Structure formats: C-alpha cells, structure tokens
Amino acid sequence: MNTNLYSVIKENIVDQEKTFAETQDGQIYSYADLDRRSAQFAEALVDLGVLPGDRVAAQIDKSIEAIFLYLGCLRAGAIYLPLNTGYTASEINYFLRDASPKVAVCRPEIETQFREIAIVADAPNVETFASDGTGSIIDLAATKSGDFDTVDRSPEAPAAILYTSGTTGRSKGAMLTHGNLGSNAQALANAWRFTSEDVLLHALPIFHIHGLFVAINITLFAGSSLIFLPGFDLAEILHQLPRSTVMMGVPTFYTRLLRSEAFDQDLVSQVRLFVSGSAPLSPETHKEFELRTGHAILERYGMTETNMNTTNPYSGERRAGTVGMPLEGIEVRITDPESGNVLKQGEVGMIEIKGPNVFKRYWRMPEKTEAKFREDGFFISGDLGKFDAQGYLHIVGRDKDLIISGGYNVYPAEVEAALDAIDGIAESAVVGVPHQDFGEGVTAVVVARDEADLSEDHLKKVLTDVLAKYKIPKRIICVDRLPRNAMGKVQKKDLRESYSDIYR
C-alpha cells in the first residue's frame, strides 16, 4: 500500500465529480480536476529534475492552483516549503540558503530578485506562479498529460518543511512527515465530525499550518467542499456564510464579524461549527459571539512542530479561555521546566506533547532537535499551561514571555484576561521590559473599544481588586492597534522593543 499522503487522501474520495472548491469568481473545481491538475504539477516538477526528498519552495499568492502545486509536490515525493508572502528579501535569502530547494517558485513581479537570491542559495530552478493562472510553472504543468503514478513514500518520509517564526535566534525548519499530516487530519476530521456534506468557508492564508494542513487536509480527508476566498473580506464572508457549514478563522475574523449588524443568528443558521486558532480568543469575544449567534466558537491548540494537539469538544462544553483536551492518540502533560518532573493538576508548567502528530526533527539542526525532546519522546513545546479539574488545557503563555518582576513570576495571560474583562478594552498584550528596580516591569498595551476613554490610573485601580500588587502593570499604554503577524498573532517581541526605554 502506498502511504504517500496524497494516496491516502485519494482513497477517501468516493465521488470524483463532487465539487472540491468554488472560488469567489464562481470557478468550480471537482475532485477529478484536483487529481488531474496535481498530477500535471507533479510531472512538471519531475521534468525540472525534482527527485523524492528534494525541496520545493513557494512564495506565492493564495489560489486553487497553489493547492494543486502543494499536492503535486506530495505526489512527486518532494518536500513542500510554503513561505509567507510577507517575508522580505533578507528572510527569503536565509530560507533558500538553508533549505537548498531544487525548485523555487515566486510571483512574477519578484522574479528578478528571487533569481539573484537563488544563485547565491544554489537553487537551480526559479519558476513563476501568479494567482491569475499565469506563470512559467503553470504553463509547464499545462503541457503534461495528467497521468502520473504517485511516488511511494513511507509515513516517516518528510512531506513539508515549515519554518518557525524565529522570535529567538535563527528560524528553524520543522520537518513534518506524511504520517504527521495524515494522522492529524484524520484525528481532526473525526473530532469535528467532518463529512462529505460539509462546505468549509476558507479565508485563511495557505502558507501556514492552520490554512493549509488543518483546513485543506481535513477537507480532502472528508471529501468535503471549499468556498475558497483570497482573504478575509467582511462583505464576502457575510455573503458566503449562508452557503457554508463550517468556518475556520483567527480571532480577528470573529471580532470583525461582530462589528457588523448584518451578522446574526439567521445568517448562520446553516453553519454547524466555527473554529478559532493561531492566536488566543478572548473570553469576551467568545461570550459575545455565542449571545449573537447561538454558536460557541471551538478553540484548539497547535503549533508548527506538532500540527494540532488539543481541541474543545464538539459535543460538550466549549470552555472559553481554554483549548480543550488532547486529540485521540496524543498525550499532553505539564512539567517543571527545569527538572522535567510531571506536575499536579492545576499547577502551571511546561506543556509537553507526544504522538503521531509531532515532527521528527529540525532541518539541518540536530542540536536544536535534541534540545527539544525528552528522553521518553515528549516534545518540549515552549508553551506554559495547566490542566483544570475537568481536564481542559489552559495556555498561560510562552516560556520566553514569562515576566519575572521583583523576583515574582507574572504570567501575561492572567494579566491580559483581567484587562480584557474591563469595560472599554477591546484587547490587550502584556510584556516585560527592563526596569532598574524590578528587573522587568510588567507593561500593558491596550486597545480601546469604541473610542472609550481609558485612563491609566482608572485601569490600575480596577486591577487592584483582581490581581496581586506585583502583577499590576507599572505602565498601561493605550494604542490604536496591536502589532500582529499574518496569522493574527500579537508580536510581543515588537512591543518589548518599542517600550524598552519606558522605565529609564
């Protein structure tokens, strides 16, 4: 049996004529189209000299053809390397030099720049790919027969490399195998009860775990359909929701929907599930969404190296402020960061994960790989958390985000929750920055809701009733918006840099 991820997917596709995806302009692609076009891209890659195990890097805009390229890589036995479209030339230079791809695919408008980088990175083939269906690799694929025997790959063979965000040190390339991706897609499809009758509203980017490996792979495993949008456009989302059964998004998707008077329970009467991830969803947004629509948003927890680890239940309480329980076949434990000893329920410590979803190693970084795994195979996530009495996992923050102020540990998530509960605050981020007396000063950056007047003294006074004195921010700064990356995650590194001199 061929255990290439694509072969496993194809076994689940019962109706080749069923719609795989519909685009915003009304183009419809069947599963037969998917099979033919992915075969053509696989042939094109082989024509360019790609062998099993070779890397194919792609910094391209979102399109259905981009999905076919991804699947073509799988079918050719290549390792797919999706790159954020926001990466700069300097960042691309690092990724290409590190991954040494056989083929690098880019948008036509940056071809010259890409070729200059590729020469230095020893990447022999640079191809173009535009979202409107033009480009050199698209043209090459169009000349192929579409008759391609998917290369046999073991579950342990790498299928993709995704680079970590690189907030500390060099970005690391997490190698995800065919087995990692397949097992996680199946576990999520089961947990969220996906069937061939589902229609997923897709407005996420596809260079990331959430938009590509969660949303696309689940759809393929279930034989479902996509409404495939180039990005989040409020009017278009409101237009398409009545035709959808599932929506996946980041928290900003849901806060934007709640600002629209047109977004109500009648509009989403056909939707059975809203999923949120990639960044924390505030309990206030969770509550407001449920009051407006009758739907409790389902939050889950994953990361680049592990795919998805936990999920709130499909049936049962979806507890705001938590990320639920471990998926089937996955173990999650809380340990002391220093000793590695397993902690008791309710104690805050390092989240560690073990299961078929966990990556095997970092690309060309054996020392980094060894440092991230315990002897018994558990992956050290770098996230801090705790389990409550009902078995729900709470994410407290990143280990590197822990603030030590005056010798006391302050977990940003706890302070952020207290801030977000105050009337007039839309969202907040808490960081530690250098402080002459305390080592680190707890510093909050908040965004006002509906032009509320938030004075620093008032906010501190409110917090005195809910937080210990050492946890109360020494400064609270009000801004128009928080810095975020493409997936909606607040960039705390940027905040620490921006306010590094605030106590001097």
Short mmCIF file of C-alpha atoms in Angstrom, two decimals:
data_model
loop_
_atom_site.label_atom_id
_atom_site.label_comp_id
_atom_site.label_asym_id
_atom_site.label_seq_id
_atom_site.Cartn_x
_atom_site.Cartn_y
_atom_site.Cartn_z
CA MET A 1 0.00 0.00 0.00
CA ASN A 2 1.29 3.46 -0.95
CA THR A 3 1.31 5.59 2.22
CA ASN A 4 2.09 8.85 0.42
CA LEU A 5 -0.31 11.39 1.95
CA TYR A 6 -1.91 12.02 -1.43
CA SER A 7 -2.59 8.30 -1.96
CA VAL A 8 -4.26 8.13 1.45
CA ILE A 9 -6.37 11.16 0.54
CA LYS A 10 -7.37 9.69 -2.81
CA GLU A 11 -8.65 6.51 -1.17
CA ASN A 12 -11.18 8.64 0.73
CA ILE A 13 -12.55 10.37 -2.37
CA VAL A 14 -15.67 8.48 -3.39
CA ASP A 15 -17.13 10.87 -5.96
CA GLN A 16 -14.62 12.30 -8.44
CA GLU A 17 -17.23 14.70 -9.85
CA LYS A 18 -18.03 16.23 -6.49
CA THR A 19 -17.03 19.88 -6.06
CA PHE A 20 -13.71 20.26 -4.30
CA ALA A 21 -13.65 24.06 -4.38
CA GLU A 22 -15.52 27.09 -5.61
CA THR A 23 -13.71 30.40 -5.91
CA GLN A 24 -15.01 33.90 -5.29
CA ASP A 25 -15.47 34.48 -9.02
CA GLY A 26 -17.58 31.33 -9.41
CA GLN A 27 -14.96 28.93 -10.81
CA ILE A 28 -15.74 25.37 -9.78
CA TYR A 29 -13.14 22.59 -9.46
CA SER A 30 -14.08 18.95 -8.99
CA TYR A 31 -12.06 16.24 -7.29
CA ALA A 32 -11.30 14.94 -10.78
CA ASP A 33 -9.83 18.37 -11.60
CA LEU A 34 -7.77 18.17 -8.43
CA ASP A 35 -6.41 14.75 -9.36
CA ARG A 36 -5.54 15.79 -12.91
CA ARG A 37 -4.01 19.18 -12.08
CA SER A 38 -1.94 17.85 -9.15
CA ALA A 39 -0.63 15.11 -11.47
CA GLN A 40 0.36 17.72 -14.05
CA PHE A 41 2.28 19.70 -11.43
CA ALA A 42 3.98 16.51 -10.24
CA GLU A 43 5.04 15.79 -13.84
CA ALA A 44 6.28 19.36 -14.23
CA LEU A 45 8.40 19.11 -11.09
CA VAL A 46 9.92 15.82 -12.21
CA ASP A 47 10.65 17.47 -15.56
CA LEU A 48 12.60 20.13 -13.64
CA GLY A 49 14.74 17.45 -12.05
CA VAL A 50 12.91 17.08 -8.73
CA LEU A 51 13.59 13.74 -7.03
CA PRO A 52 11.96 12.30 -3.90
CA GLY A 53 13.26 14.22 -0.89
CA ASP A 54 14.10 17.37 -2.86
CA ARG A 55 12.68 20.63 -1.55
CA VAL A 56 10.25 22.85 -3.48
CA ALA A 57 9.96 26.36 -2.03
CA ALA A 58 6.97 28.56 -2.89
CA GLN A 59 6.34 32.20 -2.02
CA ILE A 60 3.12 32.66 -3.97
CA ASP A 61 -0.29 34.23 -3.54
CA LYS A 62 -3.29 32.20 -2.49
CA SER A 63 -5.08 30.38 -5.32
CA ILE A 64 -6.57 26.98 -6.10
CA GLU A 65 -3.61 26.33 -8.40
CA ALA A 66 -1.34 26.79 -5.36
CA ILE A 67 -3.18 23.90 -3.68
CA PHE A 68 -2.59 21.78 -6.77
CA LEU A 69 1.12 22.64 -6.62
CA TYR A 70 1.25 21.54 -2.97
CA LEU A 71 -0.43 18.25 -3.83
CA GLY A 72 1.84 17.84 -6.87
CA CYS A 73 4.83 18.10 -4.53
CA LEU A 74 3.40 15.35 -2.36
CA ARG A 75 2.76 13.15 -5.39
CA ALA A 76 6.31 13.64 -6.68
CA GLY A 77 7.74 12.72 -3.27
CA ALA A 78 9.15 16.23 -2.86
CA ILE A 79 9.18 18.27 0.35
CA TYR A 80 6.92 21.32 0.15
CA LEU A 81 8.23 24.56 1.68
CA PRO A 82 5.49 27.25 1.80
CA LEU A 83 6.82 30.74 2.51
CA ASN A 84 4.88 33.65 3.96
CA THR A 85 4.13 36.21 1.24
CA GLY A 86 5.18 38.93 3.66
CA TYR A 87 8.76 37.69 4.00
CA THR A 88 11.43 40.17 2.96
CA ALA A 89 14.31 39.51 0.57
CA SER A 90 16.63 39.04 3.54
CA GLU A 91 14.35 36.41 5.06
CA ILE A 92 13.91 34.62 1.73
CA ASN A 93 17.67 34.60 1.32
CA TYR A 94 18.01 32.75 4.62
CA PHE A 95 15.29 30.20 3.87
CA LEU A 96 16.58 29.35 0.38
CA ARG A 97 20.17 29.08 1.55
CA ASP A 98 19.10 26.87 4.45
CA ALA A 99 16.69 24.58 2.57
CA SER A 100 18.59 24.35 -0.76
CA PRO A 101 15.43 23.78 -2.84
CA LYS A 102 15.62 22.12 -6.24
CA VAL A 103 12.81 24.45 -7.38
CA ALA A 104 11.92 27.91 -6.02
CA VAL A 105 8.55 29.32 -7.10
CA CYS A 106 7.70 33.01 -6.80
CA ARG A 107 5.33 35.69 -8.02
CA PRO A 108 6.28 37.11 -11.44
CA GLU A 109 6.82 40.62 -10.07
CA ILE A 110 9.69 39.48 -7.83
CA GLU A 111 11.28 37.02 -10.25
CA THR A 112 14.46 39.08 -10.77
CA GLN A 113 15.03 39.44 -7.05
CA PHE A 114 14.31 35.75 -6.50
CA ARG A 115 16.78 34.70 -9.18
CA GLU A 116 19.53 36.77 -7.57
CA ILE A 117 18.89 35.10 -4.23
CA ALA A 118 18.59 31.64 -5.82
CA ILE A 119 22.03 31.94 -7.45
CA VAL A 120 23.66 32.54 -4.06
CA ALA A 121 21.50 29.83 -2.45
CA ASP A 122 22.40 27.30 -5.16
CA ALA A 123 18.73 26.78 -6.05
CA PRO A 124 18.95 25.64 -9.70
CA ASN A 125 15.39 26.35 -10.87
CA VAL A 126 13.32 29.51 -10.37
CA GLU A 127 9.76 29.40 -11.70
CA THR A 128 6.95 31.95 -11.64
CA PHE A 129 3.40 31.48 -10.42
CA ALA A 130 0.67 34.14 -10.44
CA SER A 131 -2.72 33.89 -8.75
CA ASP A 132 -4.47 34.64 -12.07
CA GLY A 133 -3.31 31.32 -13.50
CA THR A 134 -0.26 32.56 -15.39
CA GLY A 135 3.39 31.76 -14.79
CA SER A 136 6.16 29.55 -16.08
CA ILE A 137 5.47 26.51 -13.88
CA ILE A 138 1.74 26.75 -14.57
CA ASP A 139 2.47 26.83 -18.30
CA LEU A 140 4.79 23.84 -17.98
CA ALA A 141 2.20 21.88 -16.00
CA ALA A 142 -0.45 22.61 -18.64
CA THR A 143 1.63 20.69 -21.21
CA LYS A 144 1.60 17.49 -19.14
CA SER A 145 -0.78 14.57 -19.56
CA GLY A 146 -2.15 14.46 -16.03
CA ASP A 147 -1.38 10.74 -15.87
CA PHE A 148 1.11 10.31 -13.02
CA ASP A 149 1.76 7.46 -10.60
CA THR A 150 2.11 8.96 -7.14
CA VAL A 151 5.55 8.21 -5.70
CA ASP A 152 5.50 5.73 -2.84
CA ARG A 153 6.53 7.37 0.44
CA SER A 154 6.60 5.93 3.94
CA PRO A 155 4.74 7.60 6.83
CA GLU A 156 8.18 8.65 8.16
CA ALA A 157 9.18 10.45 4.94
CA PRO A 158 9.18 14.27 5.13
CA ALA A 159 6.27 15.93 3.31
CA ALA A 160 6.85 19.57 4.25
CA ILE A 161 9.17 21.97 6.00
CA LEU A 162 7.65 24.91 7.85
CA TYR A 163 9.93 27.50 9.38
CA THR A 164 9.24 28.70 12.89
CA SER A 165 8.71 32.40 13.41
CA GLY A 166 12.26 32.93 14.62
CA THR A 167 11.39 35.23 17.53
CA THR A 168 14.53 33.99 19.27
CA GLY A 169 17.58 33.09 17.20
CA ARG A 170 17.52 31.70 13.67
CA SER A 171 14.28 30.32 12.28
CA LYS A 172 14.16 26.53 12.45
CA GLY A 173 12.68 24.36 9.71
CA ALA A 174 10.28 21.84 11.26
CA MET A 175 10.13 18.70 9.12
CA LEU A 176 6.59 17.29 9.00
CA THR A 177 6.13 13.79 7.63
CA HIS A 178 3.38 12.21 5.55
CA GLY A 179 2.34 10.37 8.72
CA ASN A 180 2.31 13.55 10.82
CA LEU A 181 -0.03 15.33 8.41
CA GLY A 182 -2.24 12.35 7.67
CA SER A 183 -2.79 11.24 11.25
CA ASN A 184 -3.61 14.79 12.37
CA ALA A 185 -6.06 15.43 9.54
CA GLN A 186 -7.88 12.19 10.34
CA ALA A 187 -7.98 12.92 14.07
CA LEU A 188 -9.39 16.41 13.47
CA ALA A 189 -11.93 15.21 10.89
CA ASN A 190 -13.17 12.69 13.46
CA ALA A 191 -13.17 15.12 16.38
CA TRP A 192 -15.00 17.83 14.45
CA ARG A 193 -17.30 15.35 12.64
CA PHE A 194 -16.45 16.35 9.11
CA THR A 195 -18.33 14.57 6.32
CA SER A 196 -18.58 14.84 2.54
CA GLU A 197 -21.63 17.05 3.07
CA ASP A 198 -19.62 19.84 4.68
CA VAL A 199 -18.77 23.12 2.97
CA LEU A 200 -15.84 24.93 4.58
CA LEU A 201 -15.58 28.71 4.22
CA HIS A 202 -11.84 29.27 3.69
CA ALA A 203 -10.40 32.78 4.04
CA LEU A 204 -7.07 31.89 5.70
CA PRO A 205 -3.61 32.14 4.13
CA ILE A 206 -2.15 28.84 2.88
CA PHE A 207 1.49 29.21 3.91
CA HIS A 208 0.67 28.15 7.48
CA ILE A 209 -0.43 25.07 9.45
CA HIS A 210 -3.96 26.46 10.00
CA GLY A 211 -4.93 27.37 6.46
CA LEU A 212 -3.09 24.57 4.65
CA PHE A 213 -2.65 21.48 6.78
CA VAL A 214 -5.70 21.87 9.00
CA ALA A 215 -8.30 23.37 6.67
CA ILE A 216 -7.23 21.82 3.35
CA ASN A 217 -6.15 18.40 4.59
CA ILE A 218 -9.32 17.90 6.67
CA THR A 219 -11.43 18.84 3.64
CA LEU A 220 -9.57 16.32 1.49
CA PHE A 221 -9.78 13.55 4.08
CA ALA A 222 -13.53 14.02 4.43
CA GLY A 223 -14.21 14.60 0.73
CA SER A 224 -15.82 17.92 1.67
CA SER A 225 -16.05 21.11 -0.37
CA LEU A 226 -14.45 24.55 -0.03
CA ILE A 227 -15.65 28.06 -0.66
CA PHE A 228 -12.18 29.39 -1.36
CA LEU A 229 -11.66 33.11 -0.81
CA PRO A 230 -8.41 35.04 -1.42
CA GLY A 231 -8.57 36.50 2.09
CA PHE A 232 -10.90 37.92 4.70
CA ASP A 233 -13.33 40.40 3.19
CA LEU A 234 -16.22 41.14 5.55
CA ALA A 235 -18.84 41.66 2.85
CA GLU A 236 -17.85 38.45 1.04
CA ILE A 237 -17.80 36.43 4.26
CA LEU A 238 -21.30 37.65 5.11
CA HIS A 239 -22.41 36.74 1.58
CA GLN A 240 -20.99 33.21 1.73
CA LEU A 241 -21.85 32.19 5.30
CA PRO A 242 -25.41 31.05 4.43
CA ARG A 243 -23.87 28.54 1.98
CA SER A 244 -21.34 27.20 4.49
CA THR A 245 -21.44 24.58 7.22
CA VAL A 246 -18.03 25.28 8.78
CA MET A 247 -15.80 28.32 9.13
CA MET A 248 -12.22 28.35 10.36
CA GLY A 249 -10.61 31.62 11.35
CA VAL A 250 -8.32 33.58 13.61
CA PRO A 251 -9.79 35.72 16.42
CA THR A 252 -9.72 38.90 14.31
CA PHE A 253 -12.13 37.26 11.84
CA TYR A 254 -14.70 36.88 14.61
CA THR A 255 -14.22 40.32 16.15
CA ARG A 256 -14.75 41.87 12.71
CA LEU A 257 -17.91 39.85 12.14
CA LEU A 258 -19.30 41.00 15.47
CA ARG A 259 -18.92 44.63 14.38
CA SER A 260 -21.42 44.04 11.56
CA GLU A 261 -25.12 44.49 12.28
CA ALA A 262 -25.84 42.04 9.45
CA PHE A 263 -24.13 39.23 11.36
CA ASP A 264 -26.87 37.46 13.32
CA GLN A 265 -28.30 34.05 14.11
CA ASP A 266 -30.40 33.84 10.95
CA LEU A 267 -27.36 34.43 8.74
CA VAL A 268 -25.52 31.43 10.21
CA SER A 269 -28.45 29.05 10.56
CA GLN A 270 -26.77 26.56 8.18
CA VAL A 271 -23.38 26.70 9.92
CA ARG A 272 -22.67 23.87 12.36
CA LEU A 273 -19.17 24.81 13.52
CA PHE A 274 -16.93 27.85 13.98
CA VAL A 275 -13.27 27.09 14.75
CA SER A 276 -10.70 29.60 16.02
CA GLY A 277 -6.96 29.23 16.36
CA SER A 278 -3.46 30.63 15.72
CA ALA A 279 -3.94 33.21 18.50
CA PRO A 280 -5.90 33.35 21.78
CA LEU A 281 -9.60 34.19 21.56
CA SER A 282 -10.69 36.47 24.39
CA PRO A 283 -13.45 35.14 26.68
CA GLU A 284 -15.39 38.32 25.95
CA THR A 285 -15.41 37.63 22.20
CA HIS A 286 -16.41 34.02 22.90
CA LYS A 287 -19.33 35.17 25.05
CA GLU A 288 -20.48 37.92 22.69
CA PHE A 289 -20.33 35.56 19.70
CA GLU A 290 -22.46 32.95 21.45
CA LEU A 291 -25.03 35.54 22.54
CA ARG A 292 -25.27 36.89 18.98
CA THR A 293 -25.37 33.61 17.05
CA GLY A 294 -26.12 30.77 19.45
CA HIS A 295 -22.75 29.22 18.47
CA ALA A 296 -19.90 28.63 20.89
CA ILE A 297 -16.64 29.04 18.98
CA LEU A 298 -14.45 25.94 19.21
CA GLU A 299 -10.85 26.73 20.16
CA ARG A 300 -7.98 24.32 19.62
CA TYR A 301 -4.23 24.34 20.24
CA GLY A 302 -1.45 23.58 17.82
CA MET A 303 1.95 24.74 16.69
CA THR A 304 4.29 24.44 13.72
CA GLU A 305 6.15 21.42 15.08
CA THR A 306 3.08 19.41 16.11
CA ASN A 307 0.06 20.34 13.99
CA MET A 308 -2.97 20.27 16.33
CA ASN A 309 -2.68 18.86 19.86
CA THR A 310 -5.92 19.59 21.70
CA THR A 311 -9.45 20.72 20.96
CA ASN A 312 -12.52 21.80 22.84
CA PRO A 313 -15.22 19.14 22.43
CA TYR A 314 -17.62 19.08 19.51
CA SER A 315 -20.31 17.81 21.87
CA GLY A 316 -19.99 19.20 25.35
CA GLU A 317 -18.89 22.45 26.91
CA ARG A 318 -16.57 24.61 24.80
CA ARG A 319 -14.92 26.41 27.64
CA ALA A 320 -13.86 29.99 26.93
CA GLY A 321 -10.22 30.69 27.69
CA THR A 322 -9.19 27.05 27.25
CA VAL A 323 -8.03 24.93 24.33
CA GLY A 324 -9.80 21.76 25.36
CA MET A 325 -8.43 18.25 25.71
CA PRO A 326 -5.86 16.13 23.83
CA LEU A 327 -6.90 14.71 20.48
CA GLU A 328 -7.19 10.96 20.15
CA GLY A 329 -3.78 9.30 20.17
CA ILE A 330 -1.97 12.38 21.54
CA GLU A 331 -0.54 12.74 25.04
CA VAL A 332 -0.14 16.13 26.72
CA ARG A 333 1.48 16.67 30.09
CA ILE A 334 2.59 19.60 32.28
CA THR A 335 6.12 19.51 33.67
CA ASP A 336 8.51 21.56 35.72
CA PRO A 337 10.59 23.44 33.11
CA GLU A 338 13.84 22.81 34.96
CA SER A 339 13.56 19.25 36.27
CA GLY A 340 11.10 17.82 33.75
CA ASN A 341 9.07 16.29 36.59
CA VAL A 342 5.34 15.95 35.86
CA LEU A 343 3.29 18.47 37.85
CA LYS A 344 -0.06 18.01 39.56
CA GLN A 345 -3.36 19.13 38.10
CA GLY A 346 -3.76 22.89 38.42
CA GLU A 347 -0.04 23.64 38.57
CA VAL A 348 1.48 25.83 35.85
CA GLY A 349 4.39 24.39 33.90
CA MET A 350 5.77 23.42 30.53
CA ILE A 351 3.39 21.84 28.02
CA GLU A 352 4.92 18.70 26.54
CA ILE A 353 3.42 16.64 23.71
CA LYS A 354 3.83 13.14 22.34
CA GLY A 355 2.01 11.49 19.45
CA PRO A 356 1.93 10.74 15.72
CA ASN A 357 1.40 14.46 15.05
CA VAL A 358 4.79 15.55 16.40
CA PHE A 359 7.52 16.41 13.89
CA LYS A 360 10.66 14.29 13.71
CA ARG A 361 13.42 16.87 13.59
CA TYR A 362 14.51 20.35 12.56
CA TRP A 363 16.11 20.63 9.14
CA ARG A 364 19.90 20.54 9.49
CA MET A 365 19.76 21.39 13.22
CA PRO A 366 20.41 18.17 15.19
CA GLU A 367 21.42 20.00 18.35
CA LYS A 368 18.21 22.08 18.35
CA THR A 369 16.20 18.91 17.77
CA GLU A 370 17.85 17.07 20.66
CA ALA A 371 17.26 20.01 23.00
CA LYS A 372 13.51 19.98 22.32
CA PHE A 373 12.82 16.33 23.17
CA ARG A 374 12.80 14.49 26.49
CA GLU A 375 14.36 11.03 26.67
CA ASP A 376 10.89 9.44 26.67
CA GLY A 377 9.97 11.16 23.39
CA PHE A 378 7.90 14.09 24.65
CA PHE A 379 8.35 17.35 22.73
CA ILE A 380 9.03 20.43 24.86
CA SER A 381 6.63 22.99 23.39
CA GLY A 382 7.93 26.20 24.98
CA ASP A 383 4.35 27.00 26.00
CA LEU A 384 3.30 27.26 29.64
CA GLY A 385 -0.04 25.89 30.73
CA LYS A 386 -2.12 23.95 33.22
CA PHE A 387 -4.98 21.46 33.27
CA ASP A 388 -8.10 22.34 35.25
CA ALA A 389 -10.15 19.88 37.28
CA GLN A 390 -12.26 18.95 34.25
CA GLY A 391 -9.23 18.18 32.09
CA TYR A 392 -9.30 21.33 29.94
CA LEU A 393 -5.91 22.78 29.00
CA HIS A 394 -5.26 26.46 29.72
CA ILE A 395 -2.42 28.20 27.87
CA VAL A 396 -0.73 30.63 30.24
CA GLY A 397 1.86 31.97 27.81
CA ARG A 398 5.19 31.27 26.15
CA ASP A 399 8.11 30.35 28.37
CA LYS A 400 10.07 33.23 26.84
CA ASP A 401 7.15 35.60 27.61
CA LEU A 402 7.21 34.83 31.35
CA ILE A 403 7.86 38.05 33.28
CA ILE A 404 9.99 37.96 36.43
CA SER A 405 9.34 41.20 38.27
CA GLY A 406 10.92 41.78 41.66
CA GLY A 407 11.55 38.04 41.95
CA TYR A 408 7.91 37.12 41.29
CA ASN A 409 6.69 35.17 38.24
CA VAL A 410 3.99 37.01 36.29
CA TYR A 411 2.13 35.15 33.53
CA PRO A 412 1.00 37.62 30.85
CA ALA A 413 -2.17 35.69 30.00
CA GLU A 414 -3.51 36.18 33.53
CA VAL A 415 -2.99 39.94 33.42
CA GLU A 416 -4.40 40.14 29.87
CA ALA A 417 -7.55 38.29 30.96
CA ALA A 418 -8.06 40.78 33.78
CA LEU A 419 -7.58 43.72 31.42
CA ASP A 420 -9.84 42.30 28.72
CA ALA A 421 -12.65 41.96 31.26
CA ILE A 422 -12.69 45.72 31.86
CA ASP A 423 -15.42 47.66 30.04
CA GLY A 424 -13.96 49.67 27.21
CA ILE A 425 -10.95 47.43 26.49
CA ALA A 426 -11.10 45.59 23.17
CA GLU A 427 -7.84 43.69 23.58
CA SER A 428 -4.54 43.80 25.41
CA ALA A 429 -0.99 42.49 25.41
CA VAL A 430 1.29 42.30 28.42
CA VAL A 431 5.08 42.15 28.22
CA GLY A 432 8.09 42.55 30.48
CA VAL A 433 10.62 45.27 29.70
CA PRO A 434 13.80 46.28 31.53
CA HIS A 435 13.23 48.01 34.87
CA GLN A 436 16.02 49.37 37.08
CA ASP A 437 14.43 48.29 40.37
CA PHE A 438 12.38 45.21 39.47
CA GLY A 439 14.47 43.62 36.71
CA GLU A 440 11.42 43.56 34.47
CA GLY A 441 8.46 45.88 34.65
CA VAL A 442 5.03 44.45 33.88
CA THR A 443 3.84 46.60 30.97
CA ALA A 444 0.41 46.51 29.33
CA VAL A 445 -0.56 47.77 25.89
CA VAL A 446 -4.32 48.06 25.35
CA VAL A 447 -6.72 48.91 22.54
CA ALA A 448 -9.89 50.83 23.45
CA ARG A 449 -13.32 49.64 22.36
CA ASP A 450 -15.50 52.21 20.58
CA GLU A 451 -13.26 55.16 21.49
CA ALA A 452 -13.64 54.54 25.22
CA ASP A 453 -11.70 56.89 27.48
CA LEU A 454 -9.24 54.65 29.32
CA SER A 455 -7.11 56.49 31.84
CA GLU A 456 -4.09 54.67 33.23
CA ASP A 457 -4.98 55.45 36.83
CA HIS A 458 -8.53 54.13 36.40
CA LEU A 459 -7.37 50.88 34.87
CA LYS A 460 -4.81 50.28 37.61
CA LYS A 461 -7.46 50.93 40.25
CA VAL A 462 -9.79 48.35 38.69
CA LEU A 463 -7.00 45.79 38.57
CA THR A 464 -6.23 46.16 42.29
CA ASP A 465 -9.44 44.23 43.01
CA VAL A 466 -8.48 41.23 40.85
CA LEU A 467 -4.68 40.99 40.78
CA ALA A 468 -1.93 40.82 43.34
CA LYS A 469 0.03 44.06 43.55
CA TYR A 470 3.14 42.62 41.85
CA LYS A 471 1.05 41.59 38.82
CA ILE A 472 -0.45 45.02 38.19
CA PRO A 473 1.22 46.72 35.21
CA LYS A 474 3.53 49.54 36.13
CA ARG A 475 2.53 51.23 32.89
CA ILE A 476 -0.60 50.83 30.74
CA ILE A 477 -0.33 52.33 27.27
CA CYS A 478 -3.35 52.81 25.01
CA VAL A 479 -2.78 52.32 21.25
CA ASP A 480 -4.92 52.14 18.13
CA ARG A 481 -3.90 48.56 17.31
CA LEU A 482 -1.54 45.81 18.39
CA PRO A 483 1.23 44.62 16.05
CA ARG A 484 0.34 41.24 14.53
CA ASN A 485 1.79 38.80 12.05
CA ALA A 486 -0.08 37.37 9.06
CA MET A 487 -1.88 34.80 11.23
CA GLY A 488 -3.12 37.40 13.71
CA LYS A 489 -0.65 36.62 16.49
CA VAL A 490 0.37 39.62 18.56
CA GLN A 491 4.07 40.30 18.09
CA LYS A 492 5.25 40.75 21.66
CA LYS A 493 8.84 40.99 20.53
CA ASP A 494 7.89 44.22 18.73
CA LEU A 495 6.19 45.55 21.85
CA ARG A 496 9.20 44.77 24.02
CA GLU A 497 11.41 46.63 21.58
CA SER A 498 9.04 49.60 21.26
CA TYR A 499 8.81 50.16 25.01
CA SER A 500 12.29 49.02 26.06
CA ASP A 501 13.15 52.52 27.35
CA ILE A 502 9.89 53.30 29.11
CA TYR A 503 11.31 52.95 32.63
CA ARG A 504 14.61 54.70 32.01
#
